[in-house]
């Protein structure tokens, strides 16, 4: 079960809704290693058909985009 990230998941879903409506939308998921970034995005993309992304190191924190 996925818990503890309802606000972040809601923000991702809201950005997707804006993009689906034709509005510009971008989301940056950043944080320390082991902070749950990949798990959050995995949960968000579970029902999506196509989404691409990558992670890159920015100093001491990594960031991922999809």
mmCIF file of C-alpha atoms in Angstrom:
data_model
loop_
_atom_site.group_PDB
_atom_site.id
_atom_site.type_symbol
_atom_site.label_atom_id
_atom_site.label_comp_id
_atom_site.label_asym_id
_atom_site.label_seq_id
_atom_site.Cartn_x
_atom_site.Cartn_y
_atom_site.Cartn_z
ATOM 1 C CA UNK A 1 0.000 0.000 0.000
ATOM 2 C CA UNK A 2 1.157 3.526 -0.821
ATOM 3 C CA UNK A 3 0.729 6.006 2.033
ATOM 4 C CA UNK A 4 2.076 9.309 3.250
ATOM 5 C CA UNK A 5 2.361 11.094 -0.075
ATOM 6 C CA UNK A 6 -1.230 12.083 -0.815
ATOM 7 C CA UNK A 7 -0.423 15.796 -1.269
ATOM 8 C CA UNK A 8 2.434 15.071 -3.661
ATOM 9 C CA UNK A 9 0.353 12.551 -5.594
ATOM 10 C CA UNK A 10 -2.475 15.091 -5.849
ATOM 11 C CA UNK A 11 -0.036 17.690 -7.227
ATOM 12 C CA UNK A 12 1.137 15.260 -9.919
ATOM 13 C CA UNK A 13 -2.434 14.407 -10.858
ATOM 14 C CA UNK A 14 -3.385 18.101 -11.008
ATOM 15 C CA UNK A 15 -0.458 18.818 -13.347
ATOM 16 C CA UNK A 16 -1.547 15.938 -15.556
ATOM 17 C CA UNK A 17 -5.104 17.287 -15.664
ATOM 18 C CA UNK A 18 -3.828 20.723 -16.691
ATOM 19 C CA UNK A 19 -1.657 19.189 -19.406
ATOM 20 C CA UNK A 20 -4.558 17.046 -20.631
ATOM 21 C CA UNK A 21 -6.645 20.214 -20.907
ATOM 22 C CA UNK A 22 -3.970 21.793 -23.096
ATOM 23 C CA UNK A 23 -2.390 23.999 -20.433
ATOM 24 C CA UNK A 24 1.366 24.025 -19.910
ATOM 25 C CA UNK A 25 2.423 21.914 -16.949
ATOM 26 C CA UNK A 26 5.777 20.835 -15.569
ATOM 27 C CA UNK A 27 6.683 18.967 -12.417
ATOM 28 C CA UNK A 28 10.073 18.526 -10.799
ATOM 29 C CA UNK A 29 10.422 15.704 -8.285
ATOM 30 C CA UNK A 30 13.585 16.236 -6.260
ATOM 31 C CA UNK A 31 14.981 15.147 -2.942
ATOM 32 C CA UNK A 32 17.563 13.101 -1.144
ATOM 33 C CA UNK A 33 18.429 9.565 -2.124
ATOM 34 C CA UNK A 34 15.988 7.105 -0.593
ATOM 35 C CA UNK A 35 13.323 9.768 -0.112
ATOM 36 C CA UNK A 36 10.681 7.976 -2.170
ATOM 37 C CA UNK A 37 10.859 9.882 -5.475
ATOM 38 C CA UNK A 38 10.802 6.778 -7.651
ATOM 39 C CA UNK A 39 8.032 5.184 -5.578
ATOM 40 C CA UNK A 40 5.922 8.359 -5.864
ATOM 41 C CA UNK A 41 6.291 8.538 -9.641
ATOM 42 C CA UNK A 42 5.747 4.793 -10.000
ATOM 43 C CA UNK A 43 2.456 5.115 -8.131
ATOM 44 C CA UNK A 44 1.451 8.118 -10.238
ATOM 45 C CA UNK A 45 2.260 6.434 -13.553
ATOM 46 C CA UNK A 46 0.655 3.101 -12.713
ATOM 47 C CA UNK A 47 -2.442 3.863 -14.841
ATOM 48 C CA UNK A 48 -0.800 6.017 -17.505
ATOM 49 C CA UNK A 49 -0.008 4.618 -20.930
ATOM 50 C CA UNK A 50 3.139 6.486 -21.914
ATOM 51 C CA UNK A 51 5.457 8.590 -19.849
ATOM 52 C CA UNK A 52 9.202 8.965 -20.116
ATOM 53 C CA UNK A 53 11.734 10.210 -17.648
ATOM 54 C CA UNK A 54 15.239 10.255 -16.328
ATOM 55 C CA UNK A 55 17.229 11.084 -13.224
ATOM 56 C CA UNK A 56 20.273 13.291 -12.967
ATOM 57 C CA UNK A 57 22.565 14.262 -10.148
ATOM 58 C CA UNK A 58 22.440 17.914 -9.083
ATOM 59 C CA UNK A 59 25.012 18.336 -6.346
ATOM 60 C CA UNK A 60 24.192 16.270 -3.273
ATOM 61 C CA UNK A 61 20.555 15.685 -4.303
ATOM 62 C CA UNK A 62 19.372 13.879 -7.389
ATOM 63 C CA UNK A 63 16.336 14.839 -9.390
ATOM 64 C CA UNK A 64 14.115 12.858 -11.728
ATOM 65 C CA UNK A 65 11.723 13.902 -14.475
ATOM 66 C CA UNK A 66 9.081 11.950 -16.286
#
